[in-house]
Short mmCIF file of C-alpha atoms in Angstrom, two decimals:
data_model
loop_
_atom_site.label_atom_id
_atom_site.label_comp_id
_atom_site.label_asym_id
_atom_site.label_seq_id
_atom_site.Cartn_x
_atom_site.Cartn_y
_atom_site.Cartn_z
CA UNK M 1 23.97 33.55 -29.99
CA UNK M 2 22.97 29.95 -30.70
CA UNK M 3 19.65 30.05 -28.99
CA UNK M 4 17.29 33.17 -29.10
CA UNK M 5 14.22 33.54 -27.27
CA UNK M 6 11.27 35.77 -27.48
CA UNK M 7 8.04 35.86 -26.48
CA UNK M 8 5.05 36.50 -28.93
CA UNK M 9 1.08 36.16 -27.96
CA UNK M 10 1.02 34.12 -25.18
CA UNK M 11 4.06 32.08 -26.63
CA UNK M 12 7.33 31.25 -26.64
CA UNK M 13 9.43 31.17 -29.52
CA UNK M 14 13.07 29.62 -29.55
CA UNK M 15 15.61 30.07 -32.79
CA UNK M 16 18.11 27.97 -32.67
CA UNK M 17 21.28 28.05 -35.04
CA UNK M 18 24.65 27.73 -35.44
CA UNK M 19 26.28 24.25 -34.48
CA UNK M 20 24.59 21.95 -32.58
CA UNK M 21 27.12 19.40 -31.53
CA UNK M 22 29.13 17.76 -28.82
CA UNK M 23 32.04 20.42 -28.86
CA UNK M 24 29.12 23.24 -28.05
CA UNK M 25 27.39 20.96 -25.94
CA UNK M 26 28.23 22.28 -22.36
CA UNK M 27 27.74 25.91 -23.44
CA UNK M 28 24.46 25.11 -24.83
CA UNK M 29 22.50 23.03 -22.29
CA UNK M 30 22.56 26.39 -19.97
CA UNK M 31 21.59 28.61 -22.42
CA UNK M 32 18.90 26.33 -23.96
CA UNK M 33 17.49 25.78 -20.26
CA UNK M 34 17.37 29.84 -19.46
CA UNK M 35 15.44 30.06 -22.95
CA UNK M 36 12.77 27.38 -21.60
CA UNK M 37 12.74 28.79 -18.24
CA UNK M 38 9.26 30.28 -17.24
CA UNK M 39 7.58 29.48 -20.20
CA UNK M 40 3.82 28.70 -20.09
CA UNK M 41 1.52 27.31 -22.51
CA UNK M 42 3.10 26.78 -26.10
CA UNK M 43 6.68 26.75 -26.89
CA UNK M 44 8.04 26.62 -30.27
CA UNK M 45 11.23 25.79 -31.84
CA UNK M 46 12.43 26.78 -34.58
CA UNK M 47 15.46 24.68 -35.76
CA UNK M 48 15.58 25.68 -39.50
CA UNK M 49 19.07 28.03 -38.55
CA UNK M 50 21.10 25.29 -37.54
CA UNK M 51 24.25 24.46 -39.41
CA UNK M 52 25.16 20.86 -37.84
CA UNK M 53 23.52 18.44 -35.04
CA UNK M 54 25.09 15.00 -33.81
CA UNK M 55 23.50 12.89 -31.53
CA UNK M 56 24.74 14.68 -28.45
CA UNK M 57 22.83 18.60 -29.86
CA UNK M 58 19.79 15.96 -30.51
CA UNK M 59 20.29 14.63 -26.62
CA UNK M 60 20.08 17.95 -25.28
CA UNK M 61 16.90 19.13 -27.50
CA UNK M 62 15.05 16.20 -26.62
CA UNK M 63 15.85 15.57 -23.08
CA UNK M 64 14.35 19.12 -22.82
CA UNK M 65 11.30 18.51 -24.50
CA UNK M 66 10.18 15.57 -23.21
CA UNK M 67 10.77 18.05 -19.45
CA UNK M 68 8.22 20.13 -21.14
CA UNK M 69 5.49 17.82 -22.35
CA UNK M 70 5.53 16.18 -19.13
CA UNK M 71 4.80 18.69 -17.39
CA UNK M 72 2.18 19.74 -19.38
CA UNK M 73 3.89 22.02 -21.95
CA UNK M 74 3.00 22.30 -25.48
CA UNK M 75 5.82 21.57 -27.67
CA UNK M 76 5.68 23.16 -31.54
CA UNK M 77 8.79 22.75 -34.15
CA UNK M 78 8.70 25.51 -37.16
CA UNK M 79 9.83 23.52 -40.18
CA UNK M 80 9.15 20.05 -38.93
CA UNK M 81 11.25 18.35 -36.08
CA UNK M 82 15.04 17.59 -36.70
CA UNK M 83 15.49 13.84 -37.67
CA UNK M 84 17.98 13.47 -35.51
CA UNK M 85 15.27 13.48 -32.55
CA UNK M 86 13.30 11.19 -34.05
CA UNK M 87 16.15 9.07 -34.84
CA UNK M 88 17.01 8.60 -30.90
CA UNK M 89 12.87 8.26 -30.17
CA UNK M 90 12.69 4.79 -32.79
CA UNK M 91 16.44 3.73 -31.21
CA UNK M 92 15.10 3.93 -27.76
CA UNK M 93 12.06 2.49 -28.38
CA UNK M 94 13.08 -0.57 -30.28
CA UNK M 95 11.38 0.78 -33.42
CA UNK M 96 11.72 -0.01 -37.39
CA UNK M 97 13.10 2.50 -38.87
CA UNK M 98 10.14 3.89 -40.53
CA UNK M 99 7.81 3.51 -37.85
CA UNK M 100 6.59 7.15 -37.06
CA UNK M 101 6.26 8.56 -33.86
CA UNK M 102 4.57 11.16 -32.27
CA UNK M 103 5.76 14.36 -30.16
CA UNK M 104 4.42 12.61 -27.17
CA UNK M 105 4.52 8.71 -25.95
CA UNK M 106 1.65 8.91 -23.93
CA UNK M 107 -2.51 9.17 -25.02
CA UNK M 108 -4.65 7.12 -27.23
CA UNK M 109 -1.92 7.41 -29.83
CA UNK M 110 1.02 6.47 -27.72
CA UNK M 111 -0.91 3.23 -26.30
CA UNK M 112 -2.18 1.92 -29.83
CA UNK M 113 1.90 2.42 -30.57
CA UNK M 114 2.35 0.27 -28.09
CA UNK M 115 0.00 -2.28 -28.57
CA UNK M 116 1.21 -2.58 -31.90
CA UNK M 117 4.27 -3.27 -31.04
CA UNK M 118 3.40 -5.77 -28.64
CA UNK M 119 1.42 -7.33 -31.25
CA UNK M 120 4.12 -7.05 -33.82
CA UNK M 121 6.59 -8.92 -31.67
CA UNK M 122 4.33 -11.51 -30.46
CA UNK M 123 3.84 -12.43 -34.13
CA UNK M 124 7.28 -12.81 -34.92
CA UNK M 125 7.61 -14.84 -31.58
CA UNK M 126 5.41 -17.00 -32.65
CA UNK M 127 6.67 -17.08 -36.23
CA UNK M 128 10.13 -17.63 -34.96
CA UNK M 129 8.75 -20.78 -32.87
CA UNK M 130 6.96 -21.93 -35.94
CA UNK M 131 10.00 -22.17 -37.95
CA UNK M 132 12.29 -23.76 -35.45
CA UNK M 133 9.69 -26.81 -34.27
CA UNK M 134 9.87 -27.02 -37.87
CA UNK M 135 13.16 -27.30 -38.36
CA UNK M 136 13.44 -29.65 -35.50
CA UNK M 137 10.54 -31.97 -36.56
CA UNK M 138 12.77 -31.64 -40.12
CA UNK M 139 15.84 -32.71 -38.71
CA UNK M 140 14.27 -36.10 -36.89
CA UNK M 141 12.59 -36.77 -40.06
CA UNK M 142 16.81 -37.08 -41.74
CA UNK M 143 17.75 -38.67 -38.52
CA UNK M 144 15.22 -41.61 -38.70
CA UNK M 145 16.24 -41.98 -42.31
CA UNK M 146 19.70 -42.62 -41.54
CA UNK M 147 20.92 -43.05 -37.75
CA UNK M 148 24.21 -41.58 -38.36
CA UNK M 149 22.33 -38.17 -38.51
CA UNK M 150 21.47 -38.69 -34.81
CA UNK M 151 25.23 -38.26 -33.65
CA UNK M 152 24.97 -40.80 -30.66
CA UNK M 153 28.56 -39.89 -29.31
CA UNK M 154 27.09 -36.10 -28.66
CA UNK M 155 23.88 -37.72 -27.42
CA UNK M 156 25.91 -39.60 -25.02
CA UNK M 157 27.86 -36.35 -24.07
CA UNK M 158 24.70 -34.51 -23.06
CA UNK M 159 22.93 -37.55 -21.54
CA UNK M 160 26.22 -37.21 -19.10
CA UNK M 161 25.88 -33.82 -18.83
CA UNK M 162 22.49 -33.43 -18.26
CA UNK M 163 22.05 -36.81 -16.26
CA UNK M 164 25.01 -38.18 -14.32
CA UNK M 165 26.02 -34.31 -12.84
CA UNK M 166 22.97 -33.81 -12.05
CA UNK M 167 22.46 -36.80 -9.77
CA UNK M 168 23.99 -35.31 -6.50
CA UNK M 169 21.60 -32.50 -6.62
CA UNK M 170 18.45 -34.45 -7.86
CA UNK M 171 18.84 -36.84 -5.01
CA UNK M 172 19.66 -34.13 -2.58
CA UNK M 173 16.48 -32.35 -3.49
CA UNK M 174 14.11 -35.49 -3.67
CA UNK M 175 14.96 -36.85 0.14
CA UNK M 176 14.73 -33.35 1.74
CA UNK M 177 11.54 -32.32 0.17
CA UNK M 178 10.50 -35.88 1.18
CA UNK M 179 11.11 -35.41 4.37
CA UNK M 180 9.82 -32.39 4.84
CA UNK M 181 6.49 -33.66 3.51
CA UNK M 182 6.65 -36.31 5.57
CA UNK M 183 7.07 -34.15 8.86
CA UNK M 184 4.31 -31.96 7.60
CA UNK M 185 1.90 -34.86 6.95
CA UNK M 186 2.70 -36.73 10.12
CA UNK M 187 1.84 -33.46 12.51
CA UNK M 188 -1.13 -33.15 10.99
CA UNK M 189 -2.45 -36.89 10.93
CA UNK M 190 -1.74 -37.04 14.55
CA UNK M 191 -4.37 -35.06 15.50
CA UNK M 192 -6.88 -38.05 13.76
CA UNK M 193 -4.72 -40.54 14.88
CA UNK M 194 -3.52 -41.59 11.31
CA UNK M 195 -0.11 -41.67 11.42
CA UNK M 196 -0.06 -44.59 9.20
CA UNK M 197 -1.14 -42.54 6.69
CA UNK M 198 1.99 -40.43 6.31
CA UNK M 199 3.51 -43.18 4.04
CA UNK M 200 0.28 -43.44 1.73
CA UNK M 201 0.62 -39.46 1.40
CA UNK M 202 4.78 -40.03 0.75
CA UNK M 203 4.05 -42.08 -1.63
CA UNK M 204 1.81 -40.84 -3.62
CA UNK M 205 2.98 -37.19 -3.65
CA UNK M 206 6.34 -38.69 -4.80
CA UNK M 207 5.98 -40.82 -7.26
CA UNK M 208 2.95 -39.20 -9.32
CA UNK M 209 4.13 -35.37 -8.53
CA UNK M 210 7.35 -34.16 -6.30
CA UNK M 211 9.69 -36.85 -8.04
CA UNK M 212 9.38 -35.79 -11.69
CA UNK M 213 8.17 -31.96 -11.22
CA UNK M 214 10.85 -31.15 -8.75
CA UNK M 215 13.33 -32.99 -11.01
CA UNK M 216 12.08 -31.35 -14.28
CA UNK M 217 12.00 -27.83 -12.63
CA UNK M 218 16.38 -28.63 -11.18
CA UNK M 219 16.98 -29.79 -14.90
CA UNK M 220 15.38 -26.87 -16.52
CA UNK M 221 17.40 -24.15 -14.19
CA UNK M 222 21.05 -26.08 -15.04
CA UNK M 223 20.43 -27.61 -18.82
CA UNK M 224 17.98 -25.47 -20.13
CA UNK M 225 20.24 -22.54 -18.92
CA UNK M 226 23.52 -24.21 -20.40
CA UNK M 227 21.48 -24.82 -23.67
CA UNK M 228 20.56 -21.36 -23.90
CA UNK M 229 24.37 -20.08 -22.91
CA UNK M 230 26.55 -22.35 -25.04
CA UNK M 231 24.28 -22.38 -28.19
CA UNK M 232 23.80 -18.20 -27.78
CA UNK M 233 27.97 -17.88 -27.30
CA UNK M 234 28.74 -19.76 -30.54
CA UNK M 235 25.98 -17.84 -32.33
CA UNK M 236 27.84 -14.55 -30.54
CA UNK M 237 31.50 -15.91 -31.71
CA UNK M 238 29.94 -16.75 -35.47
CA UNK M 239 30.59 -20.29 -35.11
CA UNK M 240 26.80 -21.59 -36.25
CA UNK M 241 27.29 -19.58 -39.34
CA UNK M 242 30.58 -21.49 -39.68
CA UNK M 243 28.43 -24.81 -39.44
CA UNK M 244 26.27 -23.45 -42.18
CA UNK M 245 28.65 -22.26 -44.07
CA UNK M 246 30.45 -25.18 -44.63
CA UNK M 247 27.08 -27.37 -45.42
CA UNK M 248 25.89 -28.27 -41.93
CA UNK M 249 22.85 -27.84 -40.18
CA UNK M 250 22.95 -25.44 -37.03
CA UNK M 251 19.85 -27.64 -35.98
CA UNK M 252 21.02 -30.96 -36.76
CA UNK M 253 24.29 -30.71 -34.74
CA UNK M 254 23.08 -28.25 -31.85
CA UNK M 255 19.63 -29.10 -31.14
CA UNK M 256 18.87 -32.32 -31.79
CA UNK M 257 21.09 -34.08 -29.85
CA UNK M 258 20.46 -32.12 -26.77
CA UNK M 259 16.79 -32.97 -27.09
CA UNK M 260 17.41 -36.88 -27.57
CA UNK M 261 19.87 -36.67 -24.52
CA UNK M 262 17.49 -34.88 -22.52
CA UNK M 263 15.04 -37.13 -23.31
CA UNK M 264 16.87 -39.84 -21.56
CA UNK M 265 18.33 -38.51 -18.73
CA UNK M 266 15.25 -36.59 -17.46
CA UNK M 267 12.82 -40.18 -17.32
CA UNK M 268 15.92 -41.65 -15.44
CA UNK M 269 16.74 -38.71 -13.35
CA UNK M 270 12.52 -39.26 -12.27
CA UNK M 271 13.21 -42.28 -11.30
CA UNK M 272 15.74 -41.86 -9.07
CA UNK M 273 14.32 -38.97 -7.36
CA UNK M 274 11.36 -41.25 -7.03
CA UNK M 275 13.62 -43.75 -4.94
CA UNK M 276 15.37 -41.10 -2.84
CA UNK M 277 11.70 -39.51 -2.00
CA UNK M 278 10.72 -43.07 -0.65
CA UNK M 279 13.95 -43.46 0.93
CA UNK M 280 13.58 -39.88 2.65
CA UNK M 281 9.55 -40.78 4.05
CA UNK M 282 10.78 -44.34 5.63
CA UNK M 283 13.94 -42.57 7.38
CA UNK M 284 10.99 -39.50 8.49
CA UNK M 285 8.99 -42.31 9.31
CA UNK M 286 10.95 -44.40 11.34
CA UNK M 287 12.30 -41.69 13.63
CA UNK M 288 8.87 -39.67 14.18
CA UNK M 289 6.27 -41.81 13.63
CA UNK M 290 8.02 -45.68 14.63
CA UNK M 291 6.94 -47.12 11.38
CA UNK M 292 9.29 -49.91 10.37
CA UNK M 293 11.36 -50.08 7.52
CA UNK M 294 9.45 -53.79 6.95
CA UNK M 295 5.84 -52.07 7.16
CA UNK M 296 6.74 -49.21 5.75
CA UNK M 297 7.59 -51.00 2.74
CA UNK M 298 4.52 -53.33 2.55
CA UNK M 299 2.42 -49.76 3.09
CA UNK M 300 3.76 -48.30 0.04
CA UNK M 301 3.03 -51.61 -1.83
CA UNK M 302 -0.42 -51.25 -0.72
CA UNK M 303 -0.96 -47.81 -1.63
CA UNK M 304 0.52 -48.01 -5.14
CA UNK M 305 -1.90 -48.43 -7.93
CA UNK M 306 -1.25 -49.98 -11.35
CA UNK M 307 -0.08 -46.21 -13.04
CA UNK M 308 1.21 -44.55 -9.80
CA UNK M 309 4.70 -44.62 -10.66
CA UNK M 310 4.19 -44.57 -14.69
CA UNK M 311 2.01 -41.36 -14.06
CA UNK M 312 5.04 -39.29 -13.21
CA UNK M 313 7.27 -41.57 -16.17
CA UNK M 314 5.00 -40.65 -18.85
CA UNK M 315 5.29 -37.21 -17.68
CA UNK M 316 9.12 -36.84 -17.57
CA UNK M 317 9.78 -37.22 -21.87
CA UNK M 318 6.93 -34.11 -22.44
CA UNK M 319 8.76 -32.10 -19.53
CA UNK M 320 12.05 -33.06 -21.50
CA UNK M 321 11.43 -32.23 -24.64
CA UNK M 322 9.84 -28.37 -23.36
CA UNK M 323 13.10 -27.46 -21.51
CA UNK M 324 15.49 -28.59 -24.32
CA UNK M 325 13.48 -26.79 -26.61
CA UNK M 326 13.00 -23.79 -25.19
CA UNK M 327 16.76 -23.57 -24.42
CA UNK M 328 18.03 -24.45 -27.68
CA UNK M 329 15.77 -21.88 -29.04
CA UNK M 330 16.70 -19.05 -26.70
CA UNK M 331 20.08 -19.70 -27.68
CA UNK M 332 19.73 -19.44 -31.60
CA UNK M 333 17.72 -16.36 -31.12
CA UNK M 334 21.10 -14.83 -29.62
CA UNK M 335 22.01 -11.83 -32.14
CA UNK M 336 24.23 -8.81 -30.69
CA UNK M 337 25.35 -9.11 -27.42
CA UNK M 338 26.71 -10.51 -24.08
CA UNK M 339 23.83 -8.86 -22.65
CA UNK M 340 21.23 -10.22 -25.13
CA UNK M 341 22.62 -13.79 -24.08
CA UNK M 342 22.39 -12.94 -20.43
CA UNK M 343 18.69 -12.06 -21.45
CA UNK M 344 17.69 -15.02 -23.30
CA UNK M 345 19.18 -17.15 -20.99
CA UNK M 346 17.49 -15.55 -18.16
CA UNK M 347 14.26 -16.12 -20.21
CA UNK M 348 15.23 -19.49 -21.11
CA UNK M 349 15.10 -21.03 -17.79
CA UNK M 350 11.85 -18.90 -16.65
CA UNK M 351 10.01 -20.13 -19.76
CA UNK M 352 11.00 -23.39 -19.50
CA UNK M 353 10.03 -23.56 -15.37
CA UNK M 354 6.85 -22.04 -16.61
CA UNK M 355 5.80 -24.76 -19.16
CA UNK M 356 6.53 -27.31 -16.59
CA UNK M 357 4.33 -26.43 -14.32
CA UNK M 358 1.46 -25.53 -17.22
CA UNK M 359 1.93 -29.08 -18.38
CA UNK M 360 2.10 -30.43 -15.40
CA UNK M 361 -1.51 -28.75 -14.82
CA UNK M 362 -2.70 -30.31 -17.89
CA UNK M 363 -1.77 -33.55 -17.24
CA UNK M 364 -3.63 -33.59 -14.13
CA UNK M 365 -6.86 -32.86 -15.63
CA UNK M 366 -6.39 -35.71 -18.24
CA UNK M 367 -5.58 -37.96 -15.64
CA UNK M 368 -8.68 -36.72 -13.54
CA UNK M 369 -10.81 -37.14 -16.82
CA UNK M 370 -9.63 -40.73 -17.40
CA UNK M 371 -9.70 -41.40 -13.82
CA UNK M 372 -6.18 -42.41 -13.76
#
């Protein structure tokens, strides 16, 4: 027999020998389960007998341990546990492969693991980011030294892509959400009588907020996520290590002219949503609250300041340059898989959304400080 069990003060002991591998595998699970069955307090293995384990003899040891220290078990192996369990723990868990790990994931021990792991790949993270703003700030340097660097007709390309398709959507967008803040407004002034005031509100939510954030946060979900796809598929088909190995750089051809297109199309994109959100409050105007197209246009002259509309401008570049970045990143961090892309792109357009908004915050607090 392959597995023997006995029972000696108060414990369990289980010898194991023979071959441990996927031809034996469906005769062993049963007999290894009988031996655990009814077993309280410690059990202990005792591997030292067996001739060969694969991965699958390792699949059935382990998935039974792990049954027994969750439920409280004590788990003991005579002669020190196989590698091959250990082996499966550090592939599941993403470890290095000397990284040591304990019987059981959970306790003091398991969480400082964990932490450290955490901490481990947030340094890295961060290393990795270090490296490629780098290598970006690197590659502008060569480009303002000689122009030809800059590659205008792929700038062009991906001001096209990243600009002119997206102006259906961006104008779609900016007049309904327009509108709809128009409606809102205008139900709610009514009750004061101050109707008029719908087009101040229109105004002002457009052109220093709605028209550029709304427009930054459509850009980042189509070109941040292409970014992070096409970039992450040639680094999946080799084709970046083609570009360096024939004397090019990855980020001089990839990145920076996605950036510099970006950079363009997003401040123009702003302003158009800007003109369709204005365009959307007069028509919401007009039909609910009988405001003229003539004094609805002399109310938004009144109500705009000198940096209303250059508030959400200066904005647009900053918001640009985050969602190019993060996508081109996310893409050269592809390694293995069609699933890692999936991943990274997923993560590239989150991310980017995310830094949006957080500089979107911190813009408004400079502008509150400098009373802008």
């Amino acid at each position: 027999m392959q597995v023997e069990a006995r029972d000696e003060g108060g414990r369990r002991l289980i010898r194991l020998t023979g071959r441990w591998t996927v031809e034996e595998a469906a005769a062993l699970d049963p007999s290894l389960r009988q031996a655990a069955q009814g077993a309280d307090g410690e059990l202990e293995f005792d591997a030292t007998g067996v001739e060969t384990m694969d991965l699958t003899g390792a699949w059935l040891l382990r998935s039974l341990e792990r049954r027994l220290l969750q439920s409280g078990g004590h788990v003991k192996w005579n002669g020190g546990r196989p590698a091959q369990l250990e082996f499966i723990d550090r592939t599941l868990a993403g470890r290095p492969k000397d990284a040591p790990l304990s019987e059981a994931a959970g306790g003091v021990d398991g969480a400082l693991r964990r932490l450290g792991l955490r901490t481990v790949l947030v340094k890295e993270g961060a290393l990795d980011l270090l490296a490629f703003v780098g290598s970006v700030a690197a590659g502008f340097g060569r480009a303002f030294v000689s122009l030809k660097r800059l590659r205008l007709t792929s700038v062009v390309r991906h001001v096209h892509e990243t600009g002119v398709t997206a102006v259906p959507i961006v104008a779609l967008i900016a007049f309904l959400i327009s509108v709809i803040v128009a409606y809102i407004g205008a139900q709610q002034l009514r009750k004061f009588g101050g109707e008029i005031f719908v087009v101040d509100l229109v105004t002002v939510a457009v052109l220093r907020e709605l028209g550029v954030l709304l427009t930054a946060i459509i850009v980042a979900g189509r070109s941040g996520s292409a970014f992070a796809a096409e970039i992450g598929s040639m680094k999946l088909n080799e084709e970046v290590d083609a570009l360096r190995a024939i004397g090019v750089d990855p980020v001089e051809v990839l990145v920076l002219p996605r950036i510099v297109g970006l950079v363009i199309a997003l401040p123009a994109l702003t302003v158009l949503a800007d003109g369709m959100g204005l365009a959307g409050g007069a028509l919401l105007s007009w039909y609910l609250v009988d405001i003229p197209l003539t004094q609805y246009i002399e109310r938004v002259q009144g109500s705009i300041g000198e940096m209303t509309f250059w508030v959400g401008i200066i904005k647009a570049p900053v918001f640009a340059i985050l969602i190019a970045t993060v996508g081109t990143l996310r893409g050269m961090q592809v390694r293995t898989s069609a699933r890692e892309l999936g991943r990274l792109t997923t993560v590239a357009v989150v991310q980017s959304i995310f830094l949006v908004i957080l500089a979107d915050a911190v813009f408004a607090v400079l502008f509150l400080e400098f009373d802008i």
